[in-house]
Coordinates of C-alpha atoms and ligand atoms in Angstrom, one line a residue:
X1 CA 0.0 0.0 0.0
X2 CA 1.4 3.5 -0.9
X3 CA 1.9 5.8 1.2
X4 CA -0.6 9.2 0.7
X5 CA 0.2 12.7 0.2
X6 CA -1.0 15.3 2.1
X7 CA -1.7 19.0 0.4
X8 CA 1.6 20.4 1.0
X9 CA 3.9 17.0 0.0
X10 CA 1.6 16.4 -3.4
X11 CA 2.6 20.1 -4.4
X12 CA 6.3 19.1 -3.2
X13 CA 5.9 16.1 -5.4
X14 CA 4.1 18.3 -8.2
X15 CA 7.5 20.4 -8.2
X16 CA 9.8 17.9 -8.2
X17 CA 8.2 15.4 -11.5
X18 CA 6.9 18.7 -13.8
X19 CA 9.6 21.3 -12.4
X20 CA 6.8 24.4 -11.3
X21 CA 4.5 24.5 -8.9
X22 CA 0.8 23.9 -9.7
X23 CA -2.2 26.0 -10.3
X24 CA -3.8 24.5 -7.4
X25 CA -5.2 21.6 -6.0
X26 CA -8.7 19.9 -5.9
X27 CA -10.2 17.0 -5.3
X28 CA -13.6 14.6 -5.6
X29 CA -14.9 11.9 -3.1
X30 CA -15.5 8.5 -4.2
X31 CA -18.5 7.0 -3.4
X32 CA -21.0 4.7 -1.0
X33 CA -24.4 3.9 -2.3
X34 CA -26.3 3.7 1.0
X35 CA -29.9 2.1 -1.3
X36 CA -30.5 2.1 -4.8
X37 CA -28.8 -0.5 -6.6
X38 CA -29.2 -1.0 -10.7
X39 CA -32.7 1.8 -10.5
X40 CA -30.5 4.8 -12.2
X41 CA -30.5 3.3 -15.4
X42 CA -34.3 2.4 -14.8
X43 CA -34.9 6.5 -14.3
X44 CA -34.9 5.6 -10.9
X45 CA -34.2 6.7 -7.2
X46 CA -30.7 6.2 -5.7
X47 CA -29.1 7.4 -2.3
X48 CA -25.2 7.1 -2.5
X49 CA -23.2 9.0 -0.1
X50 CA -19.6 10.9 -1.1
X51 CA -17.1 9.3 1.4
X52 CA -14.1 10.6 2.7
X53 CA -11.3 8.8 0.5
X54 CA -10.7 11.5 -2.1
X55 CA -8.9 11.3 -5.5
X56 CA -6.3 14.9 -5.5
X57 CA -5.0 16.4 -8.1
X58 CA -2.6 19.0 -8.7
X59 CA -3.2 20.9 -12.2
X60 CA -0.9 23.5 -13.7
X61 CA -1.8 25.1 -17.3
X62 CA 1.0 24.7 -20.3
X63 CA 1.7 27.1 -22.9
X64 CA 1.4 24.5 -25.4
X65 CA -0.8 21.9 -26.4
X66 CA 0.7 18.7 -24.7
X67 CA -1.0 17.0 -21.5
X68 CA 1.2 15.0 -19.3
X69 CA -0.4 12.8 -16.6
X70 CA 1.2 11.1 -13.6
X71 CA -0.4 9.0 -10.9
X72 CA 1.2 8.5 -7.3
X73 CA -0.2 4.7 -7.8
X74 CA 1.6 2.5 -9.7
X75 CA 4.8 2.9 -11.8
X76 CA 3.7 3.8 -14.8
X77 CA 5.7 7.3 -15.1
X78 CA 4.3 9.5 -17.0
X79 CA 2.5 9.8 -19.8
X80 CA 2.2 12.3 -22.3
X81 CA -0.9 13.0 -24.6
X82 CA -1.5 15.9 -27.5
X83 CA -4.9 17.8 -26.8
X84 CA -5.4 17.7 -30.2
X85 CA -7.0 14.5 -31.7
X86 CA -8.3 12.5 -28.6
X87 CA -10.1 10.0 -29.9
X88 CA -12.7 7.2 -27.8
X89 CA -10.3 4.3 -27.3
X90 CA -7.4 4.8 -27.4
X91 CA -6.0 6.0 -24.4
X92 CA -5.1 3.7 -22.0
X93 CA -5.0 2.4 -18.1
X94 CA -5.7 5.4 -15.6
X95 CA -4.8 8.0 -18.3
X96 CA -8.7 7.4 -20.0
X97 CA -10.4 8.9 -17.4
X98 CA -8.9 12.5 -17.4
X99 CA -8.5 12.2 -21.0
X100 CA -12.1 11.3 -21.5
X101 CA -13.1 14.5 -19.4
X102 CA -10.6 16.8 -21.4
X103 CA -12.6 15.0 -24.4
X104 CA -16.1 15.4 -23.2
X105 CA -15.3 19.0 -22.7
X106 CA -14.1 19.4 -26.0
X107 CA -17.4 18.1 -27.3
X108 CA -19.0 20.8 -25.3
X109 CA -16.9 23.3 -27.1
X110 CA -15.0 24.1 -24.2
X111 CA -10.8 25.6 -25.7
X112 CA -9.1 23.0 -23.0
X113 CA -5.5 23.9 -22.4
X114 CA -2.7 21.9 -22.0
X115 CA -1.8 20.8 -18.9
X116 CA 0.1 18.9 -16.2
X117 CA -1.5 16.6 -13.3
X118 CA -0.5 14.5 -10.4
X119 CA -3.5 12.5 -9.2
X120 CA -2.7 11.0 -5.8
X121 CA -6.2 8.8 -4.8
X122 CA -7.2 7.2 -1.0
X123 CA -10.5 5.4 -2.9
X124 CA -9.3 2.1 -3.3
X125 CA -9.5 0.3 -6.6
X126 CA -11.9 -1.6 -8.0
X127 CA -13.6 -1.7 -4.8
X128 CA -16.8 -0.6 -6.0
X129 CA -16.0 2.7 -4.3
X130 CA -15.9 4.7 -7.9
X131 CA -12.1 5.2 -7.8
X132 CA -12.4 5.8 -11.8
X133 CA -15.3 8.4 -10.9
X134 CA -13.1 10.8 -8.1
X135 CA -10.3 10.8 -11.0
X136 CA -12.9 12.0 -13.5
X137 CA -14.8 14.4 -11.1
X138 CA -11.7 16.1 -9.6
X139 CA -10.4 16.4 -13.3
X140 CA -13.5 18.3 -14.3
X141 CA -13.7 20.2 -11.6
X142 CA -9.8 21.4 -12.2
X143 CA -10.6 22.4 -15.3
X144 CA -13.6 23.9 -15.4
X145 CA -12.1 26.3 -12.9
X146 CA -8.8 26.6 -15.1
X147 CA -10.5 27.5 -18.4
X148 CA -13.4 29.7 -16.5
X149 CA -15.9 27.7 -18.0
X150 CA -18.3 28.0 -15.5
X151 CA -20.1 24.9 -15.6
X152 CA -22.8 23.7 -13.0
X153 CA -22.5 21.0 -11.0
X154 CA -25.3 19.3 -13.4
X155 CA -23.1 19.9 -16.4
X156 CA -20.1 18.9 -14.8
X157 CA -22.5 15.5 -14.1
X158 CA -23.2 14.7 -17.6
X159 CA -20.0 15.6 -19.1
X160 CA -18.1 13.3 -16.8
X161 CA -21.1 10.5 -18.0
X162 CA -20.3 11.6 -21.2
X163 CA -16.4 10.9 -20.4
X164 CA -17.0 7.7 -19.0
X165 CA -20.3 6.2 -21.8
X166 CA -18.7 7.4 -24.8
X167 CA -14.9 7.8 -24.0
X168 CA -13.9 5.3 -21.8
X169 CA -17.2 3.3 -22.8
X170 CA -18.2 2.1 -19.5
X171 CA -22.5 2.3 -19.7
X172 CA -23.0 3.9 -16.6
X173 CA -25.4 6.4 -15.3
X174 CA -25.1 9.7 -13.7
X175 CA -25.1 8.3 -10.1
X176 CA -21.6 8.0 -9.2
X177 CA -20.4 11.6 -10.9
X178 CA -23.4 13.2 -8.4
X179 CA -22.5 11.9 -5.5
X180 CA -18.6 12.7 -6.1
X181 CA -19.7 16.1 -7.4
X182 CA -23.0 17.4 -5.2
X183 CA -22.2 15.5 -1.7
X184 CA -22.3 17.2 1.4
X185 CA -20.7 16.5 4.4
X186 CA -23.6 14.5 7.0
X187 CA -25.7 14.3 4.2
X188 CA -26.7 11.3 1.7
X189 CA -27.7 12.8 -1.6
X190 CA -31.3 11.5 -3.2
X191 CA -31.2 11.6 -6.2
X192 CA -33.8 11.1 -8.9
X193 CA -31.9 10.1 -11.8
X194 CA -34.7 11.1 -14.8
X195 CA -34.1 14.9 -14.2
X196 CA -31.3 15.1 -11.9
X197 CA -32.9 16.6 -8.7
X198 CA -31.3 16.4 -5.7
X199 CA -31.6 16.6 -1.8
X200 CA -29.5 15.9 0.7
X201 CA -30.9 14.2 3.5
X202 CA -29.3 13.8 6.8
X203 CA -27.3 10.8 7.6
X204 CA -24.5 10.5 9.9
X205 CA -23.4 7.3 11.6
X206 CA -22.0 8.3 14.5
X207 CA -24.3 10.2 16.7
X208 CA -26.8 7.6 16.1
X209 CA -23.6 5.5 17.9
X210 CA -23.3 3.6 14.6
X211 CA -20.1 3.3 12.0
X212 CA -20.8 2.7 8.5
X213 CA -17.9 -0.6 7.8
X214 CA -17.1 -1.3 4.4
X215 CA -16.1 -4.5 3.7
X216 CA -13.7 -4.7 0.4
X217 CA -14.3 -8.3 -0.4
X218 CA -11.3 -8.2 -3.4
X219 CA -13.4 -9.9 -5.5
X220 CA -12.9 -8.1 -9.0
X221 CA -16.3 -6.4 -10.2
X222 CA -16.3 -5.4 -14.4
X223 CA -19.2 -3.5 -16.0
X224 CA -17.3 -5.0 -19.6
X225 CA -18.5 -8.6 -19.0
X226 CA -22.3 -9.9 -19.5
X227 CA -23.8 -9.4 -16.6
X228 CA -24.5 -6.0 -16.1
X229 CA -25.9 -5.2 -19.9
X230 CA -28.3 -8.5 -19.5
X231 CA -29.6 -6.7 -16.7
X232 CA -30.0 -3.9 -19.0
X233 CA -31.5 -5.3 -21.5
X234 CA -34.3 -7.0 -18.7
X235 CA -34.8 -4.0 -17.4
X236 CA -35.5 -2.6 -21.1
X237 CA -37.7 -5.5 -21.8
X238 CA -39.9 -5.3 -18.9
X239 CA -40.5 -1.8 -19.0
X240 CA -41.6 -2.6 -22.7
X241 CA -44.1 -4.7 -22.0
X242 CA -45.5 -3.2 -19.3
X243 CA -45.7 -0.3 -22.2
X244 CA -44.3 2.5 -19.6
X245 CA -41.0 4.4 -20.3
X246 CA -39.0 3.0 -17.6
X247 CA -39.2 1.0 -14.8
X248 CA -39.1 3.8 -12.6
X249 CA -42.6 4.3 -13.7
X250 CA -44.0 0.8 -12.2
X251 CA -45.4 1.0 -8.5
X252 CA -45.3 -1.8 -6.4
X253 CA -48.8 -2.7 -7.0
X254 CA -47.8 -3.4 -10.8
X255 CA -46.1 -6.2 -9.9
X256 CA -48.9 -8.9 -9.7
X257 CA -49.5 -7.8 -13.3
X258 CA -46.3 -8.1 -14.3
X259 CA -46.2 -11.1 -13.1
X260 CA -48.8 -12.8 -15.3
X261 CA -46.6 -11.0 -18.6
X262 CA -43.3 -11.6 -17.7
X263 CA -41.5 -15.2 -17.9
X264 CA -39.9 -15.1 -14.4
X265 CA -36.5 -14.3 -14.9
X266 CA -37.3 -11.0 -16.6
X267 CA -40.0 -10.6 -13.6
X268 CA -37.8 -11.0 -11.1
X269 CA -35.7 -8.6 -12.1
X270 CA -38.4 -5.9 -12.8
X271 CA -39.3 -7.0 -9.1
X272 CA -35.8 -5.9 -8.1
X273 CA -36.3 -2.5 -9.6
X274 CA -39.4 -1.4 -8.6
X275 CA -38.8 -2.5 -4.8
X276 CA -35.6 -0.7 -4.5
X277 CA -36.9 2.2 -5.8
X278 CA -39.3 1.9 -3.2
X279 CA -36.9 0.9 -0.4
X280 CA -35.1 4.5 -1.1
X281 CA -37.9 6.5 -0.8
X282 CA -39.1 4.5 2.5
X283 CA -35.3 5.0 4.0
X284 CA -35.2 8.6 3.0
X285 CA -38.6 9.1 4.8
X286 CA -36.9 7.1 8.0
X287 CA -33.5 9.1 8.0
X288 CA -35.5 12.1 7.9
X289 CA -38.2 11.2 10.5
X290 CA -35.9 8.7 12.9
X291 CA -32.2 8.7 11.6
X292 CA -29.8 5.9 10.6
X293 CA -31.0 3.8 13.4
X294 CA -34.1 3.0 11.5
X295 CA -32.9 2.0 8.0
X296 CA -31.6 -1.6 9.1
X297 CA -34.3 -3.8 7.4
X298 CA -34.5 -1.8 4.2
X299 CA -30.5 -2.1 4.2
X300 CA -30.9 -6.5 4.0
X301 CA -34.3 -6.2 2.4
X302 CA -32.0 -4.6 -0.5
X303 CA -29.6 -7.3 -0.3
X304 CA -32.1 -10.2 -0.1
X305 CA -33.3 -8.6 -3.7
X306 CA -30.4 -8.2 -5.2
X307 CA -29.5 -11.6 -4.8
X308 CA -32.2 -13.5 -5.3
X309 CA -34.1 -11.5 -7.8
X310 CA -31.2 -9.2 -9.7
X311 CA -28.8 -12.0 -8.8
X312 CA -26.0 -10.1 -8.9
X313 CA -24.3 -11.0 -5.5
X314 CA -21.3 -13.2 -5.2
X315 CA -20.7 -16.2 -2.3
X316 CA -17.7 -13.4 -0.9
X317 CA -20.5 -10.7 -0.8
X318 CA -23.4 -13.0 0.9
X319 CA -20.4 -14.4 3.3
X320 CA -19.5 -10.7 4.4
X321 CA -23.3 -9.6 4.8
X322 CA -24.6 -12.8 6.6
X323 CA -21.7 -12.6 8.9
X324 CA -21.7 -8.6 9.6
X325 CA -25.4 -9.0 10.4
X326 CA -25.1 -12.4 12.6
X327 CA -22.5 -10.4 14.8
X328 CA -24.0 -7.4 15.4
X329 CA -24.8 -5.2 12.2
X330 CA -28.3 -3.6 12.0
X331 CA -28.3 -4.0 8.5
X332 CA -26.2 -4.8 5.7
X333 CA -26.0 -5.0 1.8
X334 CA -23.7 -5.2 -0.8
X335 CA -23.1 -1.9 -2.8
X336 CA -22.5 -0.9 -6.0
X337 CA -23.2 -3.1 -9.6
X338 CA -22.5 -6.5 -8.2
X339 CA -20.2 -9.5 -8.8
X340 CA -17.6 -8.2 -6.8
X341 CA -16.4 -5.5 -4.7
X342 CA -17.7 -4.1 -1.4
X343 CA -20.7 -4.8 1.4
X344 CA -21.7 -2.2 3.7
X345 CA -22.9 -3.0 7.4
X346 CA -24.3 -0.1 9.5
X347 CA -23.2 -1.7 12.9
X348 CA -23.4 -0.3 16.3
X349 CA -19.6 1.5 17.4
X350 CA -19.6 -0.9 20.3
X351 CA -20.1 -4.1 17.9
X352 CA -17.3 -2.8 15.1
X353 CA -14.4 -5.3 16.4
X354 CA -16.6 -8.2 16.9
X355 CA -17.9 -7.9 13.3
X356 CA -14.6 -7.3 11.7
X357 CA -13.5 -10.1 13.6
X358 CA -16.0 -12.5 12.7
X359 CA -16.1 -11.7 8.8
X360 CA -12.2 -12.3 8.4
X361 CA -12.6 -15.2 10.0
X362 CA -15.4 -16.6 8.2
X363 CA -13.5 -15.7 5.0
X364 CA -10.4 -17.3 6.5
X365 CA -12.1 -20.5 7.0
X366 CA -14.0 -20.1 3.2
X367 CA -10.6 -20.0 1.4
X368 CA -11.3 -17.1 0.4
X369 CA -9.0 -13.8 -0.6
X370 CA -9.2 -11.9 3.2
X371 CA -11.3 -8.6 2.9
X372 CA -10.3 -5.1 3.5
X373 CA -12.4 -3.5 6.4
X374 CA -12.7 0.4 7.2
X375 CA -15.3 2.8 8.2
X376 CA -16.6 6.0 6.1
X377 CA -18.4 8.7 6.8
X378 CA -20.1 10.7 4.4
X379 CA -18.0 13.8 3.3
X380 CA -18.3 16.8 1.3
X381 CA -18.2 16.9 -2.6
X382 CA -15.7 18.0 -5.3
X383 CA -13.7 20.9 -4.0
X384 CA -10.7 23.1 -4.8
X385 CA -8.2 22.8 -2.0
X386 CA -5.8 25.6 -2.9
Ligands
ADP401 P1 -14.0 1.5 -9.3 O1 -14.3 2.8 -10.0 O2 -15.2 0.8 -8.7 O3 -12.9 1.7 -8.2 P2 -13.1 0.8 -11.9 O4 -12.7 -0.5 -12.5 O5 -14.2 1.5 -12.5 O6 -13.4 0.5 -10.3 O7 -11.9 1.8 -11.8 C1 -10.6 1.4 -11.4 C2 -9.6 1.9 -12.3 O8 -9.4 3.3 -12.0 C3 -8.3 1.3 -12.1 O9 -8.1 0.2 -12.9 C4 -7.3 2.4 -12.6 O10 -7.3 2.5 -14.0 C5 -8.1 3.7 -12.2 N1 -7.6 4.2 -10.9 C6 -8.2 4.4 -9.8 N2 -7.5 5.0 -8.8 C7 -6.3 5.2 -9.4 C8 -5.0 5.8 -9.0 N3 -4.9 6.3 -7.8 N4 -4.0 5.9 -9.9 C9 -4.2 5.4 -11.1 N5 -5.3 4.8 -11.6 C10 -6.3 4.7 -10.7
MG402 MG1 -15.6 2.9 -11.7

């Protein structure tokens, strides 16, 4: 594990690999979905949380039209890119998420500069966290203040979508970039993802005498392989039959109808989608009315549907839930697109060793790859530092 900079040593480092001190210095959260799994692409409800693991980097303008990018992860040195001529596939690694912004804000018509940046990142990889997502939204919002082009924090959202469908051609939705860009520190944001309204709504662990654990259960997730567009593509189907423009649209008393017009595997996962829609309202209703303390049941409710429904949760993922809830957790769930990555368990302070405890032991005695545990708490968006 690398060692992290802090402000003052990434500027150190800044000077030392590109010769000049930076511009300045922002940086954008990764993310937690607290509820909401696979509903943003259904025009859905989702309720992620921006954490506090942050990617940073340190921008300075050029004079000419050359981009050079460095990471403090890895040792890939650096690489250098002409602004002129990006095209969708072919960067590669890290490098295509910065490029795709600088791309998806050419597309806008925004004159991009060239520039140097150092990203140094505390959201761990591939963890289902949205590492790829903090790169993009603390790009965007370095360059949006460098060139003055005064985009919103809704524009910022869709160009990094933009950056990430079309550039990097990941099929996501909007629901990581608005959590990484419009998060609030104590707050959850709820998000309708068919027209991008937001609120934050209270939620904070630890007065409650709760700690949000993740568990990082190593198993590798990929939006490239099958699983996620068949979902899709169920989704699309059901909605199409049921003759509504998105699931989103379907109430929970649809779902005897759909029933008698769907073959069950495309029904269960309509199922899926229309509950979890309706879990986030009901847990932004309890956080507002009772706090965290309340939200337990719709937590494993959500798991219980994405596994057996949306199947889309792994024997690592089940192990690390079961277990967290078994010792002590109020409620727990995987997060994020499935097959692979992390569980959440909201878990009483006094219960946190006892749970880590018991879920790397459980995965000990599985044979399987030992999770990464830590806590979040949910932090404030995209920012400039300095
Ligand atoms: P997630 O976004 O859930 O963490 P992804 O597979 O979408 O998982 O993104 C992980 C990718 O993001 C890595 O393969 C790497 O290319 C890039 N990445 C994330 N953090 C860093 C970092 N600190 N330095 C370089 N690349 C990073
Ligand atoms: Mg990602």
């Amino acid at each position: 594990m690398v060692e992290n900079f802090n402000d003052e040593s990434l500027v150190r480092e800044f000077e030392a690999v590109f010769g000049t001190a930076p511009d300045g210095l922002w940086q954008a959260p990764g993310r937690v979905n607290l509820i909401g799994e696979h509903t943003d692409y259904n025009e859905g409800f989702v309720l992620p949380f921006a954490i506090d693991k942050v990617a940073r980097v340190a921008v300075r303008r050029r004079d000419d039209n050359v981009i050079r990018l460095l990471s403090t992860y890895g040792d890939q040195g650096v690489t250098q890119a002409p602004l002129d001529g990006l095209e969708p596939g072919e960067a590669h690694g890290w490098t295509k998420y910065p490029l795709g912004v600088v791309w998806a804000l050419q597309q806008r018509g925004i004159n991009v500069p060239g520039f140097d940046l150092l990203l140094d990142s505390t959201v761990p990889l591939g963890a289902g966290l949205s590492s790829s997502h903090a790169i993009e939204c603390a790009t965007i919002t370095a360059l949006n203040d460098l060139t003055g082009a005064g985009l919103t924090a809704e524009e910022m959202v869709l160009t990094t979508q933009r950056a990430e469908n079309d550039f990097v051609g990941a099929p996501t939705g909007i629901m990581d970039q608005s959590a990484s860009l419009r998060g609030a520190e104590g707050h959850a944001v709820f998000l309708d993802c068919r027209d991008q309204h937001v609120e934050l709504v209270p939620f904070e662990a630890s007065p409650a005498g709760l700690v949000m654990l993740v568990i990082d259960t190593k198993v590798a997730h990929s939006h490239a392989d099958g699983g996620y567009a068949s979902r899709r593509a169920a989704c699309e189907e059901g909605a199409r039959v049921m003759g509504v423009p998105a699931l989103r649209d379907l109430d929970v008393s649809a779902l005897d109808e759909a029933q008698s017009k769907l073959d069950d595997v495309t029904f269960r996962r309509v199922r899926h989608v229309v509950t979890e829609n309706d879990r986030v309202l009901r847990t932004v209703e309890k956080l507002r009315a009772e706090g965290p303390t309340a939200i337990g049941a719709l937590l494993d409710a959500s798991h219980v549907s994405m596994r057996d429904d949306f199947e889309i949760s792994c024997p690592e993922l089940d192990l690390a839930v079961d277990t967290a809830r078994s010792n002590g957790a109020i409620g727990s769930r995987m997060t994020g697109g499935g097959f692979g990555g992390a569980a959440i368990a909201l878990t009483p302070a006094g219960e946190e060793e006892k749970v880590r405890t018991a879920v790397v032991q459980a995965f000990a005695e599985a044979g399987f790859t030992l999770p990464d545990i830590f806590t979040v708490t949910p932090a404030a968006g995209a920012q400039r530092n300095r």
